[in-house]
Tab-separated table of C-alpha atoms in Angstrom:
chain	number	residue	atom	x	y	z
A	1	VAL	CA	58.245	102.517	80.291
A	2	GLN	CA	58.262	99.507	82.649
A	3	LEU	CA	58.015	99.167	86.392
A	4	GLN	CA	59.641	96.021	87.787
A	5	ALA	CA	58.751	95.102	91.362
A	6	SER	CA	60.502	92.560	93.486
A	7	GLY	CA	61.005	91.502	97.089
A	8	GLY	CA	57.813	89.734	97.965
A	9	GLY	CA	57.643	86.412	99.771
A	10	LEU	CA	56.489	84.620	102.802
A	11	VAL	CA	57.292	86.104	106.219
A	12	GLN	CA	56.111	85.279	109.752
A	13	PRO	CA	53.920	87.750	111.693
A	14	GLY	CA	56.155	90.415	113.286
A	15	GLY	CA	58.739	90.037	110.546
A	16	SER	CA	60.204	92.408	108.000
A	17	LEU	CA	60.448	92.554	104.282
A	18	ARG	CA	61.657	95.082	101.744
A	19	LEU	CA	60.020	95.609	98.387
A	20	SER	CA	61.783	97.374	95.429
A	21	CYS	CA	60.408	98.759	92.180
A	22	ALA	CA	62.570	100.127	89.378
A	23	ALA	CA	61.299	102.168	86.486
A	24	SER	CA	62.995	101.921	83.200
A	25	GLY	CA	62.559	103.080	79.627
A	26	SER	CA	62.091	106.489	78.102
A	27	ILE	CA	61.723	108.644	81.237
A	28	PHE	CA	62.268	112.485	81.449
A	29	SER	CA	61.021	112.814	85.066
A	30	ILE	CA	59.129	111.016	87.755
A	31	SER	CA	57.046	113.200	90.085
A	32	ALA	CA	55.937	110.454	92.397
A	33	MET	CA	56.437	106.765	93.168
A	34	GLY	CA	54.367	104.638	95.469
A	35	TRP	CA	52.639	101.419	96.405
A	36	TYR	CA	49.171	100.014	96.471
A	37	ARG	CA	48.080	96.555	97.518
A	38	GLN	CA	45.170	94.210	96.873
A	39	ALA	CA	44.223	91.436	99.321
A	40	PRO	CA	42.209	88.454	98.212
A	41	GLY	CA	38.634	89.403	97.673
A	42	LYS	CA	39.274	93.077	98.362
A	43	GLN	CA	39.687	96.183	96.335
A	44	ARG	CA	43.060	97.649	95.675
A	45	GLU	CA	44.103	100.199	98.394
A	46	PHE	CA	46.671	102.878	98.798
A	47	VAL	CA	49.711	102.069	100.889
A	48	ALA	CA	52.325	104.770	100.540
A	49	ILE	CA	53.689	107.473	98.260
A	50	ARG	CA	56.879	109.500	97.978
A	51	THR	CA	57.233	112.580	95.802
A	52	SER	CA	60.335	113.655	93.955
A	53	GLY	CA	60.619	116.381	96.593
A	54	GLY	CA	60.728	113.909	99.439
A	55	GLY	CA	57.196	114.273	100.755
A	56	THR	CA	55.580	111.100	101.937
A	57	ASN	CA	52.070	109.891	102.791
A	58	TYR	CA	51.008	106.583	104.310
A	59	ALA	CA	47.746	104.684	104.832
A	60	ASP	CA	46.731	104.768	108.458
A	61	SER	CA	46.983	100.959	108.564
A	62	VAL	CA	50.765	101.001	107.849
A	63	LYS	CA	51.850	104.267	109.570
A	64	GLY	CA	54.708	103.582	111.966
A	65	ARG	CA	55.417	100.143	110.475
A	66	PHE	CA	56.213	100.802	106.835
A	67	THR	CA	58.686	103.274	105.370
A	68	ILE	CA	58.848	104.380	101.754
A	69	SER	CA	62.069	105.629	100.335
A	70	ARG	CA	63.323	106.440	96.844
A	71	ASP	CA	66.543	106.567	94.875
A	72	ASN	CA	65.958	109.186	92.338
A	73	ALA	CA	69.173	108.478	90.402
A	74	LYS	CA	68.048	104.860	89.968
A	75	ASN	CA	64.306	105.614	89.427
A	76	THR	CA	63.696	103.091	92.179
A	77	VAL	CA	61.266	103.133	95.145
A	78	TYR	CA	61.424	100.940	98.182
A	79	LEU	CA	59.008	99.896	100.753
A	80	GLN	CA	60.485	98.678	104.043
A	81	MET	CA	57.731	96.765	105.826
A	82	GLY	CA	58.070	95.910	109.505
A	83	SER	CA	55.990	94.419	112.277
A	84	LEU	CA	54.084	92.624	109.612
A	85	LYS	CA	50.601	91.271	110.295
A	86	PRO	CA	48.507	88.637	108.566
A	87	GLU	CA	46.193	91.366	107.278
A	88	ASP	CA	49.161	92.784	105.304
A	89	THR	CA	48.982	89.738	103.090
A	90	ALA	CA	48.300	91.062	99.607
A	91	VAL	CA	49.722	91.552	96.156
A	92	TYR	CA	51.722	94.787	96.266
A	93	TYR	CA	51.697	97.001	93.222
A	94	CYS	CA	54.112	99.833	92.563
A	95	TYR	CA	53.244	102.825	90.511
A	96	ALA	CA	54.868	105.998	89.254
A	97	VAL	CA	53.749	109.256	87.692
A	98	ILE	CA	56.065	109.712	84.801
A	99	ARG	CA	56.712	112.365	82.153
A	100	ARG	CA	58.350	110.866	79.176
A	101	ARG	CA	59.475	114.106	77.557
A	102	ASN	CA	60.172	117.729	78.589
A	103	GLY	CA	56.960	119.566	78.582
A	104	GLY	CA	54.865	116.527	77.873
A	105	PRO	CA	52.064	115.068	79.933
A	106	SER	CA	52.422	112.918	82.949
A	107	TYR	CA	50.914	109.507	83.136
A	108	ASP	CA	50.451	106.746	85.726
A	109	TYR	CA	52.327	103.540	85.208
A	110	TRP	CA	51.915	100.291	87.158
A	111	GLY	CA	54.245	97.351	88.009
A	112	GLN	CA	53.178	93.772	87.706
A	113	GLY	CA	52.711	93.172	91.433
A	114	THR	CA	54.580	91.053	94.027
A	115	LEU	CA	52.936	88.832	96.485
A	116	VAL	CA	53.530	89.309	100.202
A	117	THR	CA	52.216	86.530	102.516
A	118	VAL	CA	52.365	86.980	106.258
A	119	SER	CA	51.711	83.643	107.962
A	120	SER	CA	53.196	81.421	110.622
């Protein structure tokens, strides 16, 4: 199983950016997909999650500015980021809770990270 994240880049404060993360490989089901981020010199922190049933949860710091969505048919999760601030600068990592076979266990998988830089 692989998670491939994309969409990072340089954006000005107040701007928008959309991240994508596609899961591929031997996948039976995905119960949740989401995003974490790690700023320079800081610990990795939770950003957002979306379950297969459509439930979502956001970190307080991004509520109202970020929207997570998911295309279950494509095993892809998106993070639409708006009103970006310099403090949103970080490497963004996608993750997924994946079951590889019917009745088997679920495991967490992580993408390689994509850098978002918010600066003028």
